[in-house]
PDB file of C-alpha atoms in Angstrom:
ATOM      1  CA  MET W 551     -70.316-115.876  63.268  1.00 53.00           C
ATOM      2  CA  ALA W 552     -72.827-118.331  61.797  1.00 57.00           C
ATOM      3  CA  SER W 553     -71.613-121.335  59.850  1.00 59.00           C
ATOM      4  CA  SER W 554     -72.379-121.603  56.149  1.00 61.00           C
ATOM      5  CA  GLY W 555     -74.757-124.472  56.977  1.00 71.00           C
ATOM      6  CA  GLU W 556     -76.732-122.220  59.306  1.00 77.00           C
ATOM      7  CA  ASP W 557     -76.792-119.484  56.667  1.00 71.00           C
ATOM      8  CA  LEU W 558     -78.070-121.890  54.024  1.00 71.00           C
ATOM      9  CA  ARG W 559     -80.802-123.193  56.351  1.00 79.00           C
ATOM     10  CA  TYR W 560     -81.886-119.611  57.049  1.00 77.00           C
ATOM     11  CA  LEU W 561     -81.881-118.849  53.324  1.00 74.00           C
ATOM     12  CA  ALA W 562     -83.979-121.950  52.558  1.00 77.00           C
ATOM     13  CA  GLU W 563     -86.525-120.919  55.209  1.00 83.00           C
ATOM     14  CA  SER W 564     -86.622-117.362  53.845  1.00 83.00           C
ATOM     15  CA  VAL W 565     -87.275-118.262  50.204  1.00 82.00           C
ATOM     16  CA  GLN W 566     -89.763-121.082  50.362  1.00 81.00           C
ATOM     17  CA  ASP W 567     -91.430-120.880  46.966  1.00 85.00           C
ATOM     18  CA  SER W 568     -89.803-121.572  43.617  1.00 84.00           C
ATOM     19  CA  ALA W 569     -90.303-118.036  42.276  1.00 86.00           C
ATOM     20  CA  GLN W 570     -88.402-116.566  45.222  1.00 83.00           C
ATOM     21  CA  ARG W 571     -85.598-119.134  44.906  1.00 80.00           C
ATOM     22  CA  SER W 572     -85.351-118.449  41.186  1.00 81.00           C
ATOM     23  CA  ALA W 573     -85.048-114.701  41.820  1.00 80.00           C
ATOM     24  CA  VAL W 574     -82.322-115.155  44.444  1.00 77.00           C
ATOM     25  CA  ILE W 575     -80.264-117.530  42.329  1.00 76.00           C
ATOM     26  CA  GLY W 576     -81.036-115.767  39.048  1.00 75.00           C
ATOM     27  CA  TYR W 577     -79.257-112.625  40.205  1.00 68.00           C
ATOM     28  CA  TYR W 578     -75.953-114.497  40.391  1.00 68.00           C
ATOM     29  CA  ARG W 579     -76.583-116.605  37.300  1.00 68.00           C
ATOM     30  CA  SER W 580     -77.173-113.517  35.180  1.00 64.00           C
ATOM     31  CA  PHE W 581     -73.685-112.226  35.924  1.00 61.00           C
ATOM     32  CA  ALA W 582     -72.142-115.593  35.128  1.00 61.00           C
ATOM     33  CA  ARG W 583     -74.120-116.055  31.900  1.00 61.00           C
ATOM     34  CA  PRO W 584     -74.465-112.640  30.226  1.00 57.00           C
ATOM     35  CA  HIS W 585     -75.157-114.231  26.825  1.00 61.00           C
ATOM     36  CA  ARG W 586     -78.532-115.464  28.137  1.00 65.00           C
ATOM     37  CA  LEU W 587     -79.852-112.076  29.233  1.00 65.00           C
ATOM     38  CA  SER W 588     -82.750-110.242  27.678  1.00 71.00           C
ATOM     39  CA  ASP W 589     -81.904-106.928  26.027  1.00 75.00           C
ATOM     40  CA  ARG W 590     -83.254-105.077  29.063  1.00 72.00           C
ATOM     41  CA  HIS W 591     -81.062-107.010  31.488  1.00 72.00           C
ATOM     42  CA  ALA W 592     -78.018-106.967  29.204  1.00 72.00           C
ATOM     43  CA  ALA W 593     -78.169-103.165  29.105  1.00 77.00           C
ATOM     44  CA  PHE W 594     -78.279-103.048  32.908  1.00 76.00           C
ATOM     45  CA  GLN W 595     -75.324-105.421  33.185  1.00 72.00           C
ATOM     46  CA  ASN W 596     -73.329-103.275  30.767  1.00 76.00           C
ATOM     47  CA  TYR W 597     -74.143-100.240  32.901  1.00 77.00           C
ATOM     48  CA  ALA W 598     -73.307-102.032  36.163  1.00 72.00           C
ATOM     49  CA  MET W 599     -70.022-103.357  34.789  1.00 73.00           C
ATOM     50  CA  ALA W 600     -68.905-100.099  33.138  1.00 79.00           C
ATOM     51  CA  ARG W 601     -65.663 -98.460  34.206  1.00 83.00           C
ATOM     52  CA  PRO W 602     -66.314 -96.325  37.324  1.00 84.00           C
ATOM     53  CA  GLN W 603     -65.989 -92.582  36.831  1.00 88.00           C
ATOM     54  CA  GLN W 604     -65.163 -91.749  40.450  1.00 92.00           C
ATOM     55  CA  PRO W 605     -62.541 -93.246  42.771  1.00 93.00           C
ATOM     56  CA  SER W 606     -63.957 -96.307  44.496  1.00 91.00           C
ATOM     57  CA  LEU W 607     -63.292 -98.448  47.537  1.00 94.00           C
ATOM     58  CA  GLN W 608     -63.700-102.121  46.713  1.00 92.00           C
ATOM     59  CA  LEU W 609     -63.793-104.437  49.725  1.00 94.00           C
ATOM     60  CA  HIS W 610     -63.997-108.195  49.364  1.00 92.00           C
ATOM     61  CA  GLY W 611     -63.863-111.142  51.709  1.00 92.00           C
ATOM     62  CA  VAL W 612     -60.779-113.308  51.346  1.00 91.00           C
ATOM     63  CA  SER W 613     -62.942-116.416  51.864  1.00 89.00           C
ATOM     64  CA  ASP W 614     -65.735-115.383  49.480  1.00 87.00           C
ATOM     65  CA  GLY W 615     -67.101-118.555  47.919  1.00 81.00           C
ATOM     66  CA  CYS W 616     -69.100-116.655  45.303  1.00 78.00           C
ATOM     67  CA  LEU W 617     -66.704-113.995  43.971  1.00 78.00           C
ATOM     68  CA  ARG W 618     -63.144-115.184  43.711  1.00 77.00           C
ATOM     69  CA  PRO W 619     -60.515-112.754  45.023  1.00 73.00           C
ATOM     70  CA  GLN W 620     -58.673-113.046  41.676  1.00 77.00           C
ATOM     71  CA  LEU W 621     -61.571-111.153  40.096  1.00 78.00           C
ATOM     72  CA  PHE W 622     -60.434-108.039  41.911  1.00 80.00           C
ATOM     73  CA  ASP W 623     -56.929-108.313  40.478  1.00 80.00           C
ATOM     74  CA  ALA W 624     -58.483-108.015  37.016  1.00 77.00           C
ATOM     75  CA  VAL W 625     -60.569-105.020  38.116  1.00 80.00           C
ATOM     76  CA  ARG W 626     -57.600-103.133  39.569  1.00 82.00           C
ATOM     77  CA  GLY W 627     -56.498-101.666  36.221  1.00 82.00           C
ATOM     78  CA  ARG W 628     -60.029-100.448  35.423  1.00 83.00           C
ATOM     79  CA  LEU W 629     -60.474 -98.256  38.487  1.00 89.00           C
ATOM     80  CA  PRO W 630     -59.832 -94.504  38.482  1.00 92.00           C
ATOM     81  CA  GLN W 631     -56.831 -93.074  40.290  1.00 92.00           C
ATOM     82  CA  GLY W 632     -57.479 -92.834  44.022  1.00 93.00           C
ATOM     83  CA  SER W 633     -59.352 -96.138  44.139  1.00 93.00           C
ATOM     84  CA  ARG W 634     -58.463 -98.914  46.565  1.00 94.00           C
ATOM     85  CA  ILE W 635     -59.097-102.646  46.556  1.00 93.00           C
ATOM     86  CA  VAL W 636     -58.864-104.160  50.026  1.00 94.00           C
ATOM     87  CA  PRO W 637     -59.207-107.853  50.881  1.00 93.00           C
ATOM     88  CA  VAL W 638     -60.842-108.443  54.267  1.00 95.00           C
ATOM     89  CA  SER W 639     -59.492-111.420  56.213  1.00 94.00           C
ATOM     90  CA  GLY W 640     -61.911-113.575  58.168  1.00 93.00           C
ATOM     91  CA  ALA W 641     -64.774-112.696  55.832  1.00 92.00           C
ATOM     92  CA  GLY W 642     -66.617-114.314  52.967  1.00 89.00           C
ATOM     93  CA  HIS W 643     -69.349-112.983  50.693  1.00 86.00           C
ATOM     94  CA  PHE W 644     -71.157-110.978  53.384  1.00 87.00           C
ATOM     95  CA  LEU W 645     -68.136-109.227  54.847  1.00 90.00           C
ATOM     96  CA  GLN W 646     -70.205-106.372  56.297  1.00 92.00           C
ATOM     97  CA  LEU W 647     -71.926-108.959  58.507  1.00 89.00           C
ATOM     98  CA  GLU W 648     -68.871-111.108  59.182  1.00 91.00           C
ATOM     99  CA  GLN W 649     -66.402-108.289  59.953  1.00 94.00           C
ATOM    100  CA  PRO W 650     -68.587-105.184  60.557  1.00 94.00           C
ATOM    101  CA  GLU W 651     -66.040-103.244  62.580  1.00 96.00           C
ATOM    102  CA  VAL W 652     -63.237-103.858  60.081  1.00 97.00           C
ATOM    103  CA  VAL W 653     -65.491-102.909  57.161  1.00 97.00           C
ATOM    104  CA  GLY W 654     -66.724 -99.803  58.959  1.00 96.00           C
ATOM    105  CA  ASP W 655     -63.180 -98.712  59.803  1.00 96.00           C
ATOM    106  CA  LEU W 656     -62.016 -99.211  56.205  1.00 97.00           C
ATOM    107  CA  ILE W 657     -64.919 -97.174  54.837  1.00 96.00           C
ATOM    108  CA  GLN W 658     -64.403 -94.405  57.371  1.00 95.00           C
ATOM    109  CA  GLU W 659     -60.682 -94.310  56.607  1.00 95.00           C
ATOM    110  CA  TYR W 660     -61.372 -94.093  52.872  1.00 96.00           C
ATOM    111  CA  ILE W 661     -64.008 -91.349  52.960  1.00 93.00           C
ATOM    112  CA  GLY W 662     -62.318 -89.397  55.739  1.00 90.00           C
ATOM    113  CA  PRO W 663     -63.705 -87.892  58.907  1.00 76.00           C
ATOM    114  CA  ALA W 664     -67.306 -86.676  58.953  1.00 66.00           C
ATOM    115  CA  GLY W 665     -67.683 -83.065  57.947  1.00 55.00           C
ATOM    116  CA  ALA W 666     -64.295 -82.916  56.211  1.00 57.00           C
TER     117      ALA W 666
END
């Protein structure tokens, strides 16, 4: 697994101009500062943050430095019956890259065997 320093160097090399950096960072800022959104973006955030209608599997990395695990405690009561929230040890924000086998197994367990 790459260190966070390596990841940040790769990110810096990947988004070299200010418009790209602004887009990458702006995505996260918009969720943290909803009062600053345009009407178009506020409507999308309301849609994205609405109560799910179908049971959901929510996986999150225990070491996520962007989304605190406590956030998922608050979400728990908003999910439909049949939903699961599962913390993934040894993973941060990109748990599908950091623990791909664990994530894959959890998803497969939740959705059931293929063709079922």
